[in-house]
Amino acid sequence: MPFSPTATAHRGRRTAAVSLLAAAALSLTACDGKDSRGQAPSPAVSPSADRSPSTHHSPSAQHSARPHAGPSSHTPGPTKSPTSGTRVACTPEMLRFHAGAARRPINHMVLTVTNISDRTCDFAGQPYPKLRFGGEQRHATPVIRRSRPGTAVSLAPDATAYAGVTTSAADRPDGKGEKISQFGVTLARHTAPTQVGLDNGAPVYVDVDTAKVTYWQSCRADALKW
């Protein structure tokens, strides 16, 4: 058979085409799930597929999920002092007394008491002062019942309370009495009186039979209206 260059070229192209088809078949086999060694390839790990938003734990997410145990997570309540709720009665040692005649109304005197301690005290147990004007006085000066305030007076440090003293009855200005420049004050019965001198030493006329005293008041005007 005579040699034909055209036939030889056709055979060469067919051989190349067969080789290309074989390579393509191998490539298709590998893409079908197995590599050239017949083993299934390891699944590709996608960062976005493996870490979904619901399972991804960022530092801020862990911080919000965990209870915060720092000092600012708890607001302390009010600190109760050991003496909270305990009433402290005013005693003579905690107080400073003053007394003097009032300009108005007539026949009146004002007893003033100031808390000189560093504690708040009250007069709940001794709501009015017991006054002694002389040795012949058998009983403490009676209190004016109507003058009792709604609540007992409480004295903070440096605070002041007042008691009004009616030195004589209006209808008995010249009754049985005497001029005094000091008198005794007690806060409770059966205790030694504290001697209180009058301001400026000016004596005041007192009728022990008709004299009366008010309850402790937080306002001077309230002490003088009885």
mmCIF file of C-alpha atoms in Angstrom, residues 7-179:
data_model
loop_
_atom_site.group_PDB
_atom_site.id
_atom_site.type_symbol
_atom_site.label_atom_id
_atom_site.label_comp_id
_atom_site.label_asym_id
_atom_site.label_seq_id
_atom_site.Cartn_x
_atom_site.Cartn_y
_atom_site.Cartn_z
ATOM 1 C CA ALA A 7 -3.525 9.055 6.238
ATOM 2 C CA THR A 8 -0.598 9.273 8.587
ATOM 3 C CA ALA A 9 -1.778 12.637 9.799
ATOM 4 C CA HIS A 10 -5.289 11.327 10.431
ATOM 5 C CA ARG A 11 -3.928 8.420 12.512
ATOM 6 C CA GLY A 12 -1.842 10.818 14.572
ATOM 7 C CA ARG A 13 -4.858 12.956 15.305
ATOM 8 C CA ARG A 14 -6.933 9.916 16.332
ATOM 9 C CA THR A 15 -4.179 8.753 18.705
ATOM 10 C CA ALA A 16 -4.041 12.177 20.315
ATOM 11 C CA ALA A 17 -7.812 12.265 20.615
ATOM 12 C CA VAL A 18 -7.839 8.864 22.338
ATOM 13 C CA SER A 19 -5.198 10.059 24.805
ATOM 14 C CA LEU A 20 -7.218 13.163 25.569
ATOM 15 C CA LEU A 21 -10.370 11.089 26.120
ATOM 16 C CA ALA A 22 -8.497 8.787 28.507
ATOM 17 C CA ALA A 23 -7.186 11.747 30.509
ATOM 18 C CA ALA A 24 -10.642 13.250 30.639
ATOM 19 C CA ALA A 25 -12.057 9.962 31.906
ATOM 20 C CA LEU A 26 -9.498 9.881 34.706
ATOM 21 C CA SER A 27 -10.351 13.451 35.602
ATOM 22 C CA LEU A 28 -14.059 12.644 35.713
ATOM 23 C CA THR A 29 -13.355 9.638 37.942
ATOM 24 C CA ALA A 30 -11.415 11.836 40.383
ATOM 25 C CA CYS A 31 -14.206 14.504 40.510
ATOM 26 C CA ASP A 32 -16.719 11.697 41.147
ATOM 27 C CA GLY A 33 -15.404 11.271 44.691
ATOM 28 C CA LYS A 34 -12.146 9.305 44.443
ATOM 29 C CA ASP A 35 -8.595 10.332 43.763
ATOM 30 C CA SER A 36 -6.159 8.589 41.454
ATOM 31 C CA ARG A 37 -5.359 6.053 44.193
ATOM 32 C CA GLY A 38 -8.985 4.975 44.534
ATOM 33 C CA GLN A 39 -9.429 6.683 47.921
ATOM 34 C CA ALA A 40 -12.131 9.140 48.814
ATOM 35 C CA PRO A 41 -10.579 12.547 49.395
ATOM 36 C CA SER A 42 -10.841 14.153 52.822
ATOM 37 C CA PRO A 43 -13.748 16.565 52.992
ATOM 38 C CA ALA A 44 -12.716 20.150 52.593
ATOM 39 C CA VAL A 45 -13.051 22.164 55.798
ATOM 40 C CA SER A 46 -14.656 25.518 55.243
ATOM 41 C CA PRO A 47 -14.051 28.062 58.034
ATOM 42 C CA SER A 48 -17.470 29.603 57.523
ATOM 43 C CA ALA A 49 -19.273 26.228 57.454
ATOM 44 C CA ASP A 50 -17.617 24.904 60.596
ATOM 45 C CA ARG A 51 -18.191 28.085 62.637
ATOM 46 C CA SER A 52 -21.786 29.161 62.392
ATOM 47 C CA PRO A 53 -22.893 32.302 64.288
ATOM 48 C CA SER A 54 -24.765 30.169 66.841
ATOM 49 C CA THR A 55 -21.676 28.162 67.840
ATOM 50 C CA HIS A 56 -18.969 30.756 67.393
ATOM 51 C CA HIS A 57 -17.727 31.909 70.819
ATOM 52 C CA SER A 58 -16.074 35.274 70.691
ATOM 53 C CA PRO A 59 -14.454 36.724 73.843
ATOM 54 C CA SER A 60 -17.329 39.172 74.230
ATOM 55 C CA ALA A 61 -19.914 36.370 73.988
ATOM 56 C CA GLN A 62 -18.146 34.334 76.645
ATOM 57 C CA HIS A 63 -17.936 37.410 78.861
ATOM 58 C CA SER A 64 -21.660 38.110 78.591
ATOM 59 C CA ALA A 65 -22.632 34.476 79.181
ATOM 60 C CA ARG A 66 -20.515 34.120 82.294
ATOM 61 C CA PRO A 67 -21.848 35.808 85.505
ATOM 62 C CA HIS A 68 -19.759 38.823 86.266
ATOM 63 C CA ALA A 69 -18.136 38.412 89.651
ATOM 64 C CA GLY A 70 -16.352 41.726 89.806
ATOM 65 C CA PRO A 71 -16.903 44.274 92.574
ATOM 66 C CA SER A 72 -19.226 46.381 90.435
ATOM 67 C CA SER A 73 -21.698 43.504 89.899
ATOM 68 C CA HIS A 74 -23.144 43.986 93.391
ATOM 69 C CA THR A 75 -24.404 47.228 94.861
ATOM 70 C CA PRO A 76 -24.141 47.004 98.661
ATOM 71 C CA GLY A 77 -27.192 47.987 100.652
ATOM 72 C CA PRO A 78 -27.177 50.522 103.406
ATOM 73 C CA THR A 79 -24.781 49.648 106.187
ATOM 74 C CA LYS A 80 -26.599 49.236 109.456
ATOM 75 C CA SER A 81 -24.727 50.768 112.339
ATOM 76 C CA PRO A 82 -24.530 48.844 115.612
ATOM 77 C CA THR A 83 -26.785 51.423 117.280
ATOM 78 C CA SER A 84 -29.271 51.670 114.392
ATOM 79 C CA GLY A 85 -32.800 51.616 115.739
ATOM 80 C CA THR A 86 -31.641 52.067 119.343
ATOM 81 C CA ARG A 87 -33.117 55.053 121.162
ATOM 82 C CA VAL A 88 -30.688 57.208 123.135
ATOM 83 C CA ALA A 89 -32.292 59.164 125.960
ATOM 84 C CA CYS A 90 -30.980 62.654 126.630
ATOM 85 C CA THR A 91 -29.078 62.898 129.907
ATOM 86 C CA PRO A 92 -27.878 65.985 131.805
ATOM 87 C CA GLU A 93 -24.287 65.197 130.811
ATOM 88 C CA MET A 94 -25.258 65.560 127.138
ATOM 89 C CA LEU A 95 -27.010 68.893 127.586
ATOM 90 C CA ARG A 96 -26.386 72.555 128.330
ATOM 91 C CA PHE A 97 -29.174 74.549 130.018
ATOM 92 C CA HIS A 98 -30.080 78.236 129.813
ATOM 93 C CA ALA A 99 -33.042 80.153 131.201
ATOM 94 C CA GLY A 100 -34.317 83.692 131.120
ATOM 95 C CA ALA A 101 -37.435 85.823 131.337
ATOM 96 C CA ALA A 102 -39.484 86.310 128.177
ATOM 97 C CA ARG A 103 -40.580 89.776 127.082
ATOM 98 C CA ARG A 104 -43.896 88.457 125.849
ATOM 99 C CA PRO A 105 -46.114 87.115 127.214
ATOM 100 C CA ILE A 106 -45.662 88.487 130.701
ATOM 101 C CA ASN A 107 -45.052 86.147 133.621
ATOM 102 C CA HIS A 108 -43.214 83.721 131.346
ATOM 103 C CA MET A 109 -39.719 82.310 131.263
ATOM 104 C CA VAL A 110 -37.972 80.125 128.687
ATOM 105 C CA LEU A 111 -35.835 77.119 129.546
ATOM 106 C CA THR A 112 -33.459 76.252 126.711
ATOM 107 C CA VAL A 113 -31.506 73.017 126.346
ATOM 108 C CA THR A 114 -28.796 72.270 123.762
ATOM 109 C CA ASN A 115 -27.296 68.908 122.870
ATOM 110 C CA ILE A 116 -23.535 69.287 123.334
ATOM 111 C CA SER A 117 -22.735 65.621 122.688
ATOM 112 C CA ASP A 118 -21.904 63.949 119.380
ATOM 113 C CA ARG A 119 -24.980 61.705 119.477
ATOM 114 C CA THR A 120 -28.634 62.312 118.733
ATOM 115 C CA CYS A 121 -30.864 61.871 121.764
ATOM 116 C CA ASP A 122 -34.538 62.338 122.518
ATOM 117 C CA PHE A 123 -36.971 63.147 125.317
ATOM 118 C CA ALA A 124 -39.354 60.240 124.733
ATOM 119 C CA GLY A 125 -38.819 58.951 128.258
ATOM 120 C CA GLN A 126 -38.756 62.380 129.938
ATOM 121 C CA PRO A 127 -41.024 64.557 127.759
ATOM 122 C CA TYR A 128 -40.939 67.599 130.051
ATOM 123 C CA PRO A 129 -38.514 69.016 132.643
ATOM 124 C CA LYS A 130 -39.128 68.740 136.372
ATOM 125 C CA LEU A 131 -38.507 72.108 137.991
ATOM 126 C CA ARG A 132 -37.602 72.946 141.578
ATOM 127 C CA PHE A 133 -37.739 76.619 142.578
ATOM 128 C CA GLY A 134 -37.112 76.442 146.289
ATOM 129 C CA GLY A 135 -36.660 74.331 149.349
ATOM 130 C CA GLU A 136 -40.307 74.675 150.383
ATOM 131 C CA GLN A 137 -41.561 73.241 147.088
ATOM 132 C CA ARG A 138 -42.832 69.733 147.772
ATOM 133 C CA HIS A 139 -43.457 68.590 144.204
ATOM 134 C CA ALA A 140 -42.035 69.382 140.829
ATOM 135 C CA THR A 141 -43.784 72.096 138.853
ATOM 136 C CA PRO A 142 -46.825 70.568 137.094
ATOM 137 C CA VAL A 143 -46.863 70.242 133.311
ATOM 138 C CA ILE A 144 -49.396 71.854 130.960
ATOM 139 C CA ARG A 145 -50.974 68.750 129.431
ATOM 140 C CA ARG A 146 -52.301 70.507 126.352
ATOM 141 C CA SER A 147 -48.788 71.507 125.338
ATOM 142 C CA ARG A 148 -47.758 67.955 124.523
ATOM 143 C CA PRO A 149 -46.406 67.773 120.923
ATOM 144 C CA GLY A 150 -47.419 65.100 118.448
ATOM 145 C CA THR A 151 -44.041 63.382 118.699
ATOM 146 C CA ALA A 152 -41.325 63.481 121.303
ATOM 147 C CA VAL A 153 -38.578 65.996 120.601
ATOM 148 C CA SER A 154 -35.330 64.544 119.270
ATOM 149 C CA LEU A 155 -32.089 66.492 119.536
ATOM 150 C CA ALA A 156 -29.287 66.131 117.018
ATOM 151 C CA PRO A 157 -25.833 67.363 118.069
ATOM 152 C CA ASP A 158 -25.929 71.163 118.580
ATOM 153 C CA ALA A 159 -29.731 71.219 118.255
ATOM 154 C CA THR A 160 -31.897 73.050 120.792
ATOM 155 C CA ALA A 161 -35.234 72.397 122.503
ATOM 156 C CA TYR A 162 -37.396 74.711 124.585
ATOM 157 C CA ALA A 163 -39.797 74.576 127.515
ATOM 158 C CA GLY A 164 -42.012 77.462 128.482
ATOM 159 C CA VAL A 165 -42.459 78.280 132.160
ATOM 160 C CA THR A 166 -45.467 80.178 133.466
ATOM 161 C CA THR A 167 -43.946 81.833 136.508
ATOM 162 C CA SER A 168 -47.255 82.873 138.050
ATOM 163 C CA ALA A 169 -50.940 82.810 137.238
ATOM 164 C CA ALA A 170 -52.262 85.860 135.416
ATOM 165 C CA ASP A 171 -54.911 86.373 138.066
ATOM 166 C CA ARG A 172 -52.402 86.081 140.903
ATOM 167 C CA PRO A 173 -49.499 88.355 140.015
ATOM 168 C CA ASP A 174 -48.861 89.094 143.657
ATOM 169 C CA GLY A 175 -49.422 85.593 144.980
ATOM 170 C CA LYS A 176 -47.189 83.614 147.240
ATOM 171 C CA GLY A 177 -43.777 83.537 145.654
ATOM 172 C CA GLU A 178 -40.271 84.857 145.593
ATOM 173 C CA LYS A 179 -37.638 86.147 143.236
#
